[in-house]
Tab-separated table of C-alpha atoms in Angstrom:
chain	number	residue	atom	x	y	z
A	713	UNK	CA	-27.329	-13.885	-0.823
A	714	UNK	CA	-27.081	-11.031	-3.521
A	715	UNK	CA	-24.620	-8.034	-2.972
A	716	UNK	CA	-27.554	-6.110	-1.669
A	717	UNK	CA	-28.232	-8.468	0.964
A	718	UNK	CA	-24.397	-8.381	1.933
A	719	UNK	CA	-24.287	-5.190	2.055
A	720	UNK	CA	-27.203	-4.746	4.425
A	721	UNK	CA	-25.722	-7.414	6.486
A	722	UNK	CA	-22.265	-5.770	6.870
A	723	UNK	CA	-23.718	-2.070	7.634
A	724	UNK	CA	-26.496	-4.219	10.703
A	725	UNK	CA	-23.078	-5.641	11.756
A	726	UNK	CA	-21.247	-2.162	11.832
A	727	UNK	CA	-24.175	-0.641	14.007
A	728	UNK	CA	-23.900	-3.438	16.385
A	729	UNK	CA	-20.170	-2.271	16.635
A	730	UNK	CA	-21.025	1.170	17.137
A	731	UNK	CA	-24.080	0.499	19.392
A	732	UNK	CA	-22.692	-1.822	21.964
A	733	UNK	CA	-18.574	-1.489	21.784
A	734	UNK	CA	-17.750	-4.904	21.050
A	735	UNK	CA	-15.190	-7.020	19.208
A	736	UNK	CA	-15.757	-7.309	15.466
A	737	UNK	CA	-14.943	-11.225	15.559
A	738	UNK	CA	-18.004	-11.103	18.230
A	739	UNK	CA	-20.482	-9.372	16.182
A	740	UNK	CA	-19.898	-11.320	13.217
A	741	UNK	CA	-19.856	-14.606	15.109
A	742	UNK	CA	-23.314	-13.329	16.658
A	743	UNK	CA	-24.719	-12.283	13.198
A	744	UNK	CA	-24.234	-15.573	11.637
A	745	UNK	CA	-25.442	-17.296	14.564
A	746	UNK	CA	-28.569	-15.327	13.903
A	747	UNK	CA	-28.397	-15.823	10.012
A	748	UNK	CA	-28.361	-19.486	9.830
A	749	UNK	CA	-29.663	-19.372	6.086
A	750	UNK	CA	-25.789	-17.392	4.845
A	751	UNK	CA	-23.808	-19.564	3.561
A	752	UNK	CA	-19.826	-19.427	4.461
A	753	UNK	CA	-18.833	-17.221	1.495
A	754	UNK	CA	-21.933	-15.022	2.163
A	755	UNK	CA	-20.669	-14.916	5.992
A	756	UNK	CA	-16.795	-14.336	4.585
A	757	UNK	CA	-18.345	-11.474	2.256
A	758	UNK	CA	-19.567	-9.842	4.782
A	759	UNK	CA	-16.681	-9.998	7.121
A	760	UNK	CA	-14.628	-8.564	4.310
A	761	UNK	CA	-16.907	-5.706	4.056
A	762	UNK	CA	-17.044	-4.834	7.658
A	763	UNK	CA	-13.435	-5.672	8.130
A	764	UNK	CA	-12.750	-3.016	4.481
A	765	UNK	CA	-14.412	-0.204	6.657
A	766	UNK	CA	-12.969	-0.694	10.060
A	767	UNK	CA	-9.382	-0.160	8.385
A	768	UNK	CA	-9.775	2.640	6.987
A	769	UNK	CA	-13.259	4.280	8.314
A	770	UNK	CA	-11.618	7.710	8.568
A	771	UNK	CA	-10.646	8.338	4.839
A	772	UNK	CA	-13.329	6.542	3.264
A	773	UNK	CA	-16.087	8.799	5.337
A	774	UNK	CA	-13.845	12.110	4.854
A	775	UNK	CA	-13.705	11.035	0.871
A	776	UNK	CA	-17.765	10.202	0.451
A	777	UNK	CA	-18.402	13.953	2.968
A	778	UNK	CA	-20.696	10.921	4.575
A	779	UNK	CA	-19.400	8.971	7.434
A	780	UNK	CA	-22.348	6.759	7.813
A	781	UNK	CA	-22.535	2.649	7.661
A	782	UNK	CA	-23.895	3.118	4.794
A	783	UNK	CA	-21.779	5.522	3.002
A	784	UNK	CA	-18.680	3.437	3.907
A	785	UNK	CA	-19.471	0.050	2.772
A	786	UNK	CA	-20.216	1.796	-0.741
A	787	UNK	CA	-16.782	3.123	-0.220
A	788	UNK	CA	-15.115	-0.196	0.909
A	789	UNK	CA	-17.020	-1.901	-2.630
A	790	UNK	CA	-15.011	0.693	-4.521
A	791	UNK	CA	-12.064	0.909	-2.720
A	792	UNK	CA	-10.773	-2.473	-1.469
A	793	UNK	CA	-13.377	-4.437	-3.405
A	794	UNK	CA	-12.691	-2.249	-7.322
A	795	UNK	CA	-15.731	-2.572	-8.471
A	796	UNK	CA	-17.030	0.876	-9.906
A	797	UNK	CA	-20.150	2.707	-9.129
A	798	UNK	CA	-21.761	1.621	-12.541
A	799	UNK	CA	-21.069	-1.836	-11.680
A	800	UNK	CA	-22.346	-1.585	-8.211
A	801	UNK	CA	-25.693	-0.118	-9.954
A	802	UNK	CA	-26.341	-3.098	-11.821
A	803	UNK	CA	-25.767	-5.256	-9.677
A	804	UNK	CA	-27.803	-3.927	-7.220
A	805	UNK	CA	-31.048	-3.285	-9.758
A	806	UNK	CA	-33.999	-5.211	-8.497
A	807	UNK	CA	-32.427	-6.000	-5.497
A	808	UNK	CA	-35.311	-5.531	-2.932
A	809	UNK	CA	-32.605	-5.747	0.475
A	810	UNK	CA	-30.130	-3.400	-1.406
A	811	UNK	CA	-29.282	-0.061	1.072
A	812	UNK	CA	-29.606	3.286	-0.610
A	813	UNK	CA	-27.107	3.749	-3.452
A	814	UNK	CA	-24.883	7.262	-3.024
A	815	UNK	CA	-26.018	10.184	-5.230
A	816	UNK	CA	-23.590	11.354	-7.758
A	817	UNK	CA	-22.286	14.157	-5.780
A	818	UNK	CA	-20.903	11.615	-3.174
A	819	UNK	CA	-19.567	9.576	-5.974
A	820	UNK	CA	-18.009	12.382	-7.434
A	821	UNK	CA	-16.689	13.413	-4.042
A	822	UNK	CA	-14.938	10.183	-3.365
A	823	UNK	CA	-13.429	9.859	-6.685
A	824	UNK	CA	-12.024	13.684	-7.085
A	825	UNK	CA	-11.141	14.113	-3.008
A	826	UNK	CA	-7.764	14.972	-2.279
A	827	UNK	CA	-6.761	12.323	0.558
A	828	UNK	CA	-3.582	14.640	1.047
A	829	UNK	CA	-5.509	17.730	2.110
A	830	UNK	CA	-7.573	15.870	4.893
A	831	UNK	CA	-6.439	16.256	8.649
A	832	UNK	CA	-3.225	13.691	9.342
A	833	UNK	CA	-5.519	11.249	11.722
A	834	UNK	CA	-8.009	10.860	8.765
A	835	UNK	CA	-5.123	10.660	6.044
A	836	UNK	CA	-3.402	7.475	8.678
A	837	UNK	CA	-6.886	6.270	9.402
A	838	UNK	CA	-6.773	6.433	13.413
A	839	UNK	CA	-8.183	8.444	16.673
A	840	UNK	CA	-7.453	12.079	16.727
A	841	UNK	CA	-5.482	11.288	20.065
A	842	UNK	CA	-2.832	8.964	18.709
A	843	UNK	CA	-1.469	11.263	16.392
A	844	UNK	CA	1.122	12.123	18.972
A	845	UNK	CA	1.657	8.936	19.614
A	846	UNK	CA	2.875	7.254	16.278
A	847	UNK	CA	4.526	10.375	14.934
A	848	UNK	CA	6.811	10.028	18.235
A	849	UNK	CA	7.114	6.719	17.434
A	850	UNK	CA	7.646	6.502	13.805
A	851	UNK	CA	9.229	9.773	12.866
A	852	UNK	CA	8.593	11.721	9.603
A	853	UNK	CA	6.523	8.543	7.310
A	854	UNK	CA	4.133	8.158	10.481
A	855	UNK	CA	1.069	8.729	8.086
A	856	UNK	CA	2.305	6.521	5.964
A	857	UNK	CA	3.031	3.746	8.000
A	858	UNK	CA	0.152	4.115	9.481
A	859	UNK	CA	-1.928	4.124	6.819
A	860	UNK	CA	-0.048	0.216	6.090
A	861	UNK	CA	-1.936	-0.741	9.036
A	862	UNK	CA	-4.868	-0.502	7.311
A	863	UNK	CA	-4.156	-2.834	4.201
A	864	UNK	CA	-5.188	-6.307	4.146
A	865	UNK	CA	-2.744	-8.840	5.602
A	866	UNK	CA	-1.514	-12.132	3.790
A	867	UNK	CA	-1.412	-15.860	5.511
A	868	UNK	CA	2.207	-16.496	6.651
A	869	UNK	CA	3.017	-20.042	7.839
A	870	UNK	CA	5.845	-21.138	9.635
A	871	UNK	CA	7.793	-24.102	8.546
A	872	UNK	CA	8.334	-26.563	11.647
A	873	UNK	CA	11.613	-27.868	10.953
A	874	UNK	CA	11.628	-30.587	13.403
A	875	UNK	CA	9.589	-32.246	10.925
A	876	UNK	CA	10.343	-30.586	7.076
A	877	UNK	CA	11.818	-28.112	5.072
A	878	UNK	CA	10.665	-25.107	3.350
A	879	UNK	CA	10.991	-26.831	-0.161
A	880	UNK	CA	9.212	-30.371	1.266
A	881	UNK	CA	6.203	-28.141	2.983
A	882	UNK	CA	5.576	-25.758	0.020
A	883	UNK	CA	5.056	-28.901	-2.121
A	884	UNK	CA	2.097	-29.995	0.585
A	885	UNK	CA	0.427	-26.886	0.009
A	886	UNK	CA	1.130	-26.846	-3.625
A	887	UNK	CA	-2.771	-26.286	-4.661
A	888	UNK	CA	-2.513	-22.869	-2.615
A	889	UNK	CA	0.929	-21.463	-4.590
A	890	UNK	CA	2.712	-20.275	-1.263
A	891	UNK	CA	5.424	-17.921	-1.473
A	892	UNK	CA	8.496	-17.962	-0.090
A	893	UNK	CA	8.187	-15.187	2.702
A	894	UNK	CA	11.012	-12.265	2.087
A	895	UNK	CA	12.557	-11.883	5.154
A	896	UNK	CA	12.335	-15.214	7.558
A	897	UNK	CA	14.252	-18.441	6.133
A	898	UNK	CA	11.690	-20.276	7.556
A	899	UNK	CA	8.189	-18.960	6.201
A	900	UNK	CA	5.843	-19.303	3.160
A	901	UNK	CA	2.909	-16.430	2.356
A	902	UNK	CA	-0.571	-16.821	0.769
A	903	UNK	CA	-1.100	-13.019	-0.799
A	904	UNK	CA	-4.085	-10.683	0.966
A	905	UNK	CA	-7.235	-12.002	-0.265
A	906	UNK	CA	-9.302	-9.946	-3.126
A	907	UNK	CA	-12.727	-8.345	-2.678
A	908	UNK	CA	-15.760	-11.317	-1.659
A	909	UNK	CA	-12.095	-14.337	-1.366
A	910	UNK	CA	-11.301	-15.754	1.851
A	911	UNK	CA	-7.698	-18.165	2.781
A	912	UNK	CA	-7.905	-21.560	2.717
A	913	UNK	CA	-8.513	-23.091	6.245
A	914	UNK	CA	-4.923	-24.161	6.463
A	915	UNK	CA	-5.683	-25.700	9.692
A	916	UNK	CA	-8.242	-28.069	7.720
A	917	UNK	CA	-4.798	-29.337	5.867
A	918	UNK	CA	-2.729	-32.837	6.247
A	919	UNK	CA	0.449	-30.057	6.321
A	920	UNK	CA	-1.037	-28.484	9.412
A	921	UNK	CA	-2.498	-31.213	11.036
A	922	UNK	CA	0.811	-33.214	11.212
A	923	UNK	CA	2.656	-30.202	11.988
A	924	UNK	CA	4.457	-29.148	8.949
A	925	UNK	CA	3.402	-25.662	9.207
A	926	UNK	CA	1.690	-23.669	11.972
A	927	UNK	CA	0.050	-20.282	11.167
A	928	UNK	CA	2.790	-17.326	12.038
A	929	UNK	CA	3.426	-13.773	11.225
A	930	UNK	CA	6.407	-13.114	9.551
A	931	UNK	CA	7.483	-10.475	11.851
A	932	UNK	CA	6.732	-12.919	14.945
A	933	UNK	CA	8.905	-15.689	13.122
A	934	UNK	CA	11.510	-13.286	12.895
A	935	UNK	CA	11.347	-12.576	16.653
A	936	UNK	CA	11.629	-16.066	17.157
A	937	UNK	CA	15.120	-16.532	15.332
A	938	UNK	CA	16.655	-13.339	17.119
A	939	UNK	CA	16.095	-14.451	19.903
A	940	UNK	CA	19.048	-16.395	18.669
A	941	UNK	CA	18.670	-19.986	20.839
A	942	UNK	CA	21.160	-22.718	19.995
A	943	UNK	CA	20.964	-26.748	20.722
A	944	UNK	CA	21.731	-27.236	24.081
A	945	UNK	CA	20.640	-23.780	26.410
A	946	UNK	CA	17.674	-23.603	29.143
A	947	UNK	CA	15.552	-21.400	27.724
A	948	UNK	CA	12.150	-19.856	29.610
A	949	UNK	CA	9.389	-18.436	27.412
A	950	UNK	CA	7.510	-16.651	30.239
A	951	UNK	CA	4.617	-15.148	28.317
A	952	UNK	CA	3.569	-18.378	25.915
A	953	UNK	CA	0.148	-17.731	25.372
A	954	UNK	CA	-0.989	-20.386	22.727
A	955	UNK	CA	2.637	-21.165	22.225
A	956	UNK	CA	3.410	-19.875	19.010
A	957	UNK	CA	7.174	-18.466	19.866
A	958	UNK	CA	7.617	-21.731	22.016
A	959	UNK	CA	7.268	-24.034	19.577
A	960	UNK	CA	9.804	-21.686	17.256
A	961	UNK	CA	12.235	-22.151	19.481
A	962	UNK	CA	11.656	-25.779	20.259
A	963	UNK	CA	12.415	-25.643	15.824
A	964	UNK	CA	15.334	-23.422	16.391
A	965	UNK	CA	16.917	-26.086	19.063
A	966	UNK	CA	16.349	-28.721	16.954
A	967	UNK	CA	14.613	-30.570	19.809
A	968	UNK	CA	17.905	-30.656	21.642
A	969	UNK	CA	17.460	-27.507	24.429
A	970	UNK	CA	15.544	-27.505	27.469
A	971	UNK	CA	12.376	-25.017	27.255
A	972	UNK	CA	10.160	-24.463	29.558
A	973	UNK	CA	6.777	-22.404	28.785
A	974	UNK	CA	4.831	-20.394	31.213
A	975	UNK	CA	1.932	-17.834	31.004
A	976	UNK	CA	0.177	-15.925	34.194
A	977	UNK	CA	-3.242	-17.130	32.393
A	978	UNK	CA	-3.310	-21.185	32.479
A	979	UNK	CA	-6.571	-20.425	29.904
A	980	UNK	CA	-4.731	-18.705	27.456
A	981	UNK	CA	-2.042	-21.507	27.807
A	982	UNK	CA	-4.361	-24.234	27.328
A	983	UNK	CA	-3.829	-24.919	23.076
A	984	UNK	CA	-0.015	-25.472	23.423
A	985	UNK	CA	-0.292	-29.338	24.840
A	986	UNK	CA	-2.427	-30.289	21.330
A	987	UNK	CA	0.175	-28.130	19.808
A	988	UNK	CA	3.727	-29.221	21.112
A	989	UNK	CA	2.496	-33.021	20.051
A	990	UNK	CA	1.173	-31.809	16.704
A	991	UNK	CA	4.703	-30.411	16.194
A	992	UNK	CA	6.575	-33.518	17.893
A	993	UNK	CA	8.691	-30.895	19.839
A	994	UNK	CA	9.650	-33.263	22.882
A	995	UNK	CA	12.001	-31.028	24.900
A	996	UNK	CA	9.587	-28.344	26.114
A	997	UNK	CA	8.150	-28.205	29.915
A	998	UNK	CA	5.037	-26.465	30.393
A	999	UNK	CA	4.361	-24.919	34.119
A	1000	UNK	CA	1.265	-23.510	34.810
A	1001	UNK	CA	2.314	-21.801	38.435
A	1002	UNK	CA	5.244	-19.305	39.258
A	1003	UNK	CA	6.685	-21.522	42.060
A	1004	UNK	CA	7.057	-24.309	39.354
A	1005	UNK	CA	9.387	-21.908	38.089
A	1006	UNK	CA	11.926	-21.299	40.997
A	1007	UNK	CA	14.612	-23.839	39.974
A	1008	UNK	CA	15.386	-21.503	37.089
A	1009	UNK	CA	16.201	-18.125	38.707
A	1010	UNK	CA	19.319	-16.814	37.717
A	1011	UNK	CA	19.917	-20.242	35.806
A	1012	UNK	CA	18.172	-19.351	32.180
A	1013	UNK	CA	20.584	-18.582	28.949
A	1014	UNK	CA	17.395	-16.880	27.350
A	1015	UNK	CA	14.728	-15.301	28.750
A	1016	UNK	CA	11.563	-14.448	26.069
A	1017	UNK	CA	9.428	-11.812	27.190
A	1018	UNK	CA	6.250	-11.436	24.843
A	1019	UNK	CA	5.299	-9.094	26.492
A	1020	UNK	CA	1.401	-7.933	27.087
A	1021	UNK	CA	0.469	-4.731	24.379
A	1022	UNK	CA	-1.990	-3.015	22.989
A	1023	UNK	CA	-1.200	-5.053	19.701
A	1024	UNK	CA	-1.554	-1.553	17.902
A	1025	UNK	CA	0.994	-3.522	15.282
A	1026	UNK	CA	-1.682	-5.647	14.590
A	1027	UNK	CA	-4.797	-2.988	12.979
A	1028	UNK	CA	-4.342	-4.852	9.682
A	1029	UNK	CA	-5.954	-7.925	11.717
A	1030	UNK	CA	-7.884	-6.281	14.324
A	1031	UNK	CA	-8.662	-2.903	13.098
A	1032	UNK	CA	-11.439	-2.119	15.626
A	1033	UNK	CA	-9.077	-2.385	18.607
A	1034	UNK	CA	-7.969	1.005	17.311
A	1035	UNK	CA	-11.123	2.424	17.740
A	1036	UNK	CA	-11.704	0.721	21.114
A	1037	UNK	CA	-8.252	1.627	22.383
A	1038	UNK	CA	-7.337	4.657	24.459
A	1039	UNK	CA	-4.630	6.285	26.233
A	1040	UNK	CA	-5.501	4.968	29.551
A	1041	UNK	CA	-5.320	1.359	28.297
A	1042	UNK	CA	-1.459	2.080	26.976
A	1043	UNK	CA	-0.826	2.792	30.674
A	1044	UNK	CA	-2.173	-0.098	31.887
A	1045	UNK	CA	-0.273	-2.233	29.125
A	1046	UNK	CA	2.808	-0.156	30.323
A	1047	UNK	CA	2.579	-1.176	33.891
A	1048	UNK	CA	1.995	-4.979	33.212
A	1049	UNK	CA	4.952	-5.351	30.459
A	1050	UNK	CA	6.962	-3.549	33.552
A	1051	UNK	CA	6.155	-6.040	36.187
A	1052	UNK	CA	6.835	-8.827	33.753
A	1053	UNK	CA	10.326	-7.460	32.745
A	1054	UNK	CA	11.241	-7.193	36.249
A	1055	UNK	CA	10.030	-10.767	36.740
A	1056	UNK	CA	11.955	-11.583	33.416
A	1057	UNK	CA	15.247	-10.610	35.042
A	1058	UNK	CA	15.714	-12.562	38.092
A	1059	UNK	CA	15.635	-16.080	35.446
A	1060	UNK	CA	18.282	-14.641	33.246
A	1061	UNK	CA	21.946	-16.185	34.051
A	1062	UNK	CA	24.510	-13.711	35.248
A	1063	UNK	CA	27.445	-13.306	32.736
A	1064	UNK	CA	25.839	-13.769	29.427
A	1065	UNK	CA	22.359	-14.789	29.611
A	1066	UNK	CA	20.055	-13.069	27.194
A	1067	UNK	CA	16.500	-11.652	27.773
A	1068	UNK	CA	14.658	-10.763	24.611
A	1069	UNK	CA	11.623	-8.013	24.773
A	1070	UNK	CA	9.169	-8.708	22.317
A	1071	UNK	CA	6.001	-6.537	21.414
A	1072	UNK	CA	3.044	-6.257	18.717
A	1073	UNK	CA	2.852	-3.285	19.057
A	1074	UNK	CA	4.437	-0.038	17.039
A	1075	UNK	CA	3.748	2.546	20.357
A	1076	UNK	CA	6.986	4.190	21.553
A	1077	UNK	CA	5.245	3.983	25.138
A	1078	UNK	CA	5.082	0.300	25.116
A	1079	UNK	CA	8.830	-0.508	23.679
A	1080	UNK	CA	11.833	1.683	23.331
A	1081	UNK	CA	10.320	3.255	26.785
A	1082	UNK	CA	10.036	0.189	28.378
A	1083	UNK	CA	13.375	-0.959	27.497
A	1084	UNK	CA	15.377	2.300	29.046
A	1085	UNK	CA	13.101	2.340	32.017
A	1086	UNK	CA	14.121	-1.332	32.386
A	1087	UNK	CA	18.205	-0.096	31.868
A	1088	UNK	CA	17.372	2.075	34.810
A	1089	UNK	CA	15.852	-0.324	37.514
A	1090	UNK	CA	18.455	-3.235	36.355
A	1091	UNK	CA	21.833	-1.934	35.782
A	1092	UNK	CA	23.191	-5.019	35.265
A	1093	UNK	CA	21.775	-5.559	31.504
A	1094	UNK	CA	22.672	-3.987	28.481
A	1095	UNK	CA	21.227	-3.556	25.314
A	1096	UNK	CA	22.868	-5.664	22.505
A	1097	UNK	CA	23.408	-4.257	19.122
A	1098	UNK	CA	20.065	-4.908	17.724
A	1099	UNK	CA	21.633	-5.160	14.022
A	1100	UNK	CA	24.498	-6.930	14.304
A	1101	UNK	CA	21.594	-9.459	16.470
A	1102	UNK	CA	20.175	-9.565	12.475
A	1103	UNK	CA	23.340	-9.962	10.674
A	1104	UNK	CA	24.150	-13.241	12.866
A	1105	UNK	CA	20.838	-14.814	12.922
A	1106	UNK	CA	19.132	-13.911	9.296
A	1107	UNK	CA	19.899	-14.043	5.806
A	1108	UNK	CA	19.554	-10.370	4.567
A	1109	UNK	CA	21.036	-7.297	6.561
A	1110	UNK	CA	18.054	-5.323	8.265
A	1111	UNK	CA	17.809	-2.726	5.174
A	1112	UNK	CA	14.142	-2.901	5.757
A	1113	UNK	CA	13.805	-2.696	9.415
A	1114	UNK	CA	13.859	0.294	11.844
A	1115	UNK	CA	16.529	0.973	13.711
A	1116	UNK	CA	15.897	2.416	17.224
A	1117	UNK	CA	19.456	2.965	19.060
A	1118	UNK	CA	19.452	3.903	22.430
A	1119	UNK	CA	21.177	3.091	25.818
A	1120	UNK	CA	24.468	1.725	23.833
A	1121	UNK	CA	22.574	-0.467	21.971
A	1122	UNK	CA	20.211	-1.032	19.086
A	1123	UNK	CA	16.263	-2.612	19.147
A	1124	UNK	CA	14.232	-2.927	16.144
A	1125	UNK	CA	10.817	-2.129	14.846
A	1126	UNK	CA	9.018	-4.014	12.118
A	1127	UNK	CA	6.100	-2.335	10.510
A	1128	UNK	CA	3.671	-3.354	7.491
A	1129	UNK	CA	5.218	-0.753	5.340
A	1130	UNK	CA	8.857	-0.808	6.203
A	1131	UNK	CA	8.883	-4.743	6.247
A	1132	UNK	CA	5.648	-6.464	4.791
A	1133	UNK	CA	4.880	-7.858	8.239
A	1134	UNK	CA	2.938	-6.941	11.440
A	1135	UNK	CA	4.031	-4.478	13.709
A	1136	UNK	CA	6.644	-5.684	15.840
A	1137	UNK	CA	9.039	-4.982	18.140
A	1138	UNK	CA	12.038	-6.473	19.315
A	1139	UNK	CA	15.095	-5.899	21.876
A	1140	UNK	CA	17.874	-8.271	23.588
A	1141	UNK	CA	19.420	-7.625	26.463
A	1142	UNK	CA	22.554	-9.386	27.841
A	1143	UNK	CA	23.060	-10.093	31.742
A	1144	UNK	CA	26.458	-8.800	32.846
């Protein structure tokens, strides 16, 4: 396909969005599906484009005076993509599926438009009705970290070091260059793709598929070593999902603690058999049912809480769950991390077990709120000095991490801006 026919593509896929309220992953699954004749870097093109304008939807329309499809994947060419208008032109002569090109008015518009005099929701690219909401949760920069959540994200792996080290699974990937990530010992970065590029299929790689790496946020790695779990200690993840923090900790063991996994949805927990062999971590128990779990009550050293969210840390992934999300939704997120905290607690062993609160999200609501409200049902936990937690565990003091103090102690908050990963949040709590 030409760029015309990409563009047109990306602004039938945006509609589709916009018409019937759906996931972008969906849309774009359902448009190739369709499309059988694009190839995979037409499809990846075109995800780029739509994914461009999702992020940042609000300051590309406000900068064009045009919020349409159309205007905006012109926008997201320029923008994310560099390629100037004259260069667009060209490319685009002749080309019979090309959209409308913007008049030089628009052009001129988007090139000369003060981003700084546009209302804060367009300058941080989100709903009018979470304004509130992230400048009570990140303070003063709250446009600006916002506006991180609309860049594109890099590739961060995970080193499993059951199996290798950082310096023996970089040299696997060599043909991709990873990077040593800044912050966790244990991760290696591919940089955010450029314009029409896509990652490598890591999972497609000998590294991944004998469980050298696995694919992992930085920020979520980090949350994985705070957690701070040592050779030896029962440990209960109780939200595992896919079982990407259970198999860190299996790592952080080294294969000699006694884990158990859990999640409320057996579905969602489904991946982490094929993954706990592909990672050759031996000392993990999965349950499947709550009673399975009643041996540990009151018996667990740690207790890892990842807890349900809005995953408003994640926009640089997702960025049309901002669009779909709403305040009603944070409440309901609210309720369920609640009920899971509560459930959290009665596993955690009296006089010094540990239960770690973990969220992807950035929303006061769903973390520092949660964690006093907790304070207040359960008197008999306190907060732990989030920093200190840092000191111990990483390499680098936690310069580049929020600091949230409350209740006695300290939790922390990662961000895109502040700390080059997703949003995260993270809090441990001791059992007195």
């Amino acid at each position: 396909m030409r760029l015309g026919g990409r563009l047109a593509a990306a602004i039938e896929v945006l509609e589709d969005i916009a018409k019937r309220h759906r996931p972008v992953a969906d849309a774009l699954k359902d448009w190739g599906l369709s499309h059988r004749f694009a190839g995979s870097g037409d499809r990846s093109a075109i995800g780029n484009l739509v994914y461009d304008v999702l992020r940042r939807k609000r300051s590309f329309g406000w900068r064009m005076g045009n919020d349409s499809n159309r205007a905006l994947v012109f926008a997201a060419l320029v923008e994310s993509w560099r390629l100037a208008p004259d260069g667009i032109a060209a490319a685009l002569e002749d080309d019979r599926f090309a959209p409308k090109l913007p008049g030089e008015a628009e052009w001129t518009r988007f090139a000369q438009a003060d981003l700084g005099k546009a209302p804060p929701a367009v300058q941080a690219d989100v709903p009018d009705w979470l304004v509130g909401e992230l400048e009570a949760s990140l303070g003063a920069d709250w446009i600006a970290e916002a506006a991180a959540l609309g860049d594109r994200p890099p590739l961060d792996l995970r080193v499993n070091t059951l199996l290798a080290d950082r310096a023996k699974a970089s040299a696997a990937l060599a043909e991709f260059a990873p990077a040593p990530t800044r912050l966790s010992p244990l991760g290696l970065r591919l940089p955010p793709i450029e314009g029409a590029g896509r990652h490598p299929n890591i999972q497609a790689e000998a590294a991944f598929q004998t469980g050298l790496v696995e694919v992992q946020d930085e920020g979520s790695q980090l949350a994985a070593l705070l957690v701070g779990a040592r050779p030896g200690e029962t440990l209960l993840d109780l939200c595992a999902g896919a079982g990407g923090k259970t198999l860190a900790l299996a790592a952080a063991t080294g294969g000699e603690g006694h884990l158990h996994a859990f999640d409320a949805d057996r579905r969602r927990l489904a991946p982490i058999y094929d993954r706990l062999r592909r990672a050759e971590a031996r000392d993990v128990a999965v349950h499947g049912r709550m009673e399975d779990l009643a041996p540990l009550e009151a018996k667990a050293d740690r207790v890892v809480v990842d807890a349900p969210c809005t995953g408003a840390g994640t926009w640089r992934r997702r960025p049309d769950a901002k669009w779909r999300l709403s305040s009603q939704a944070v409440e309901k997120r609210i309720a369920e991390q609640d009920a899971v905290l509560d459930t959290a607690s009665r596993f955690v062993r009296p006089g010094g077990g540990r239960l770690a609160f973990i969220t992807c999200s950035v929303l006061a609501r769903e973390n520092t709120a949660r964690v006093e409200a907790f304070l207040r049902r359960h008197p008999d936990f306190a907060l732990e000095d989030g920093g200190a937690n840092w000191r111990e565990h990483l390499p680098e003091a936690p310069e580049d991490v929020h600091l949230r103090p409350l209740e006695g102690g300290t939790a922390l908050l990662l961000t895109p801006r502040r700390s080059g990963t997703d949003g995260f949040f993270f809090a441990r709590l001791v059992r007195r």
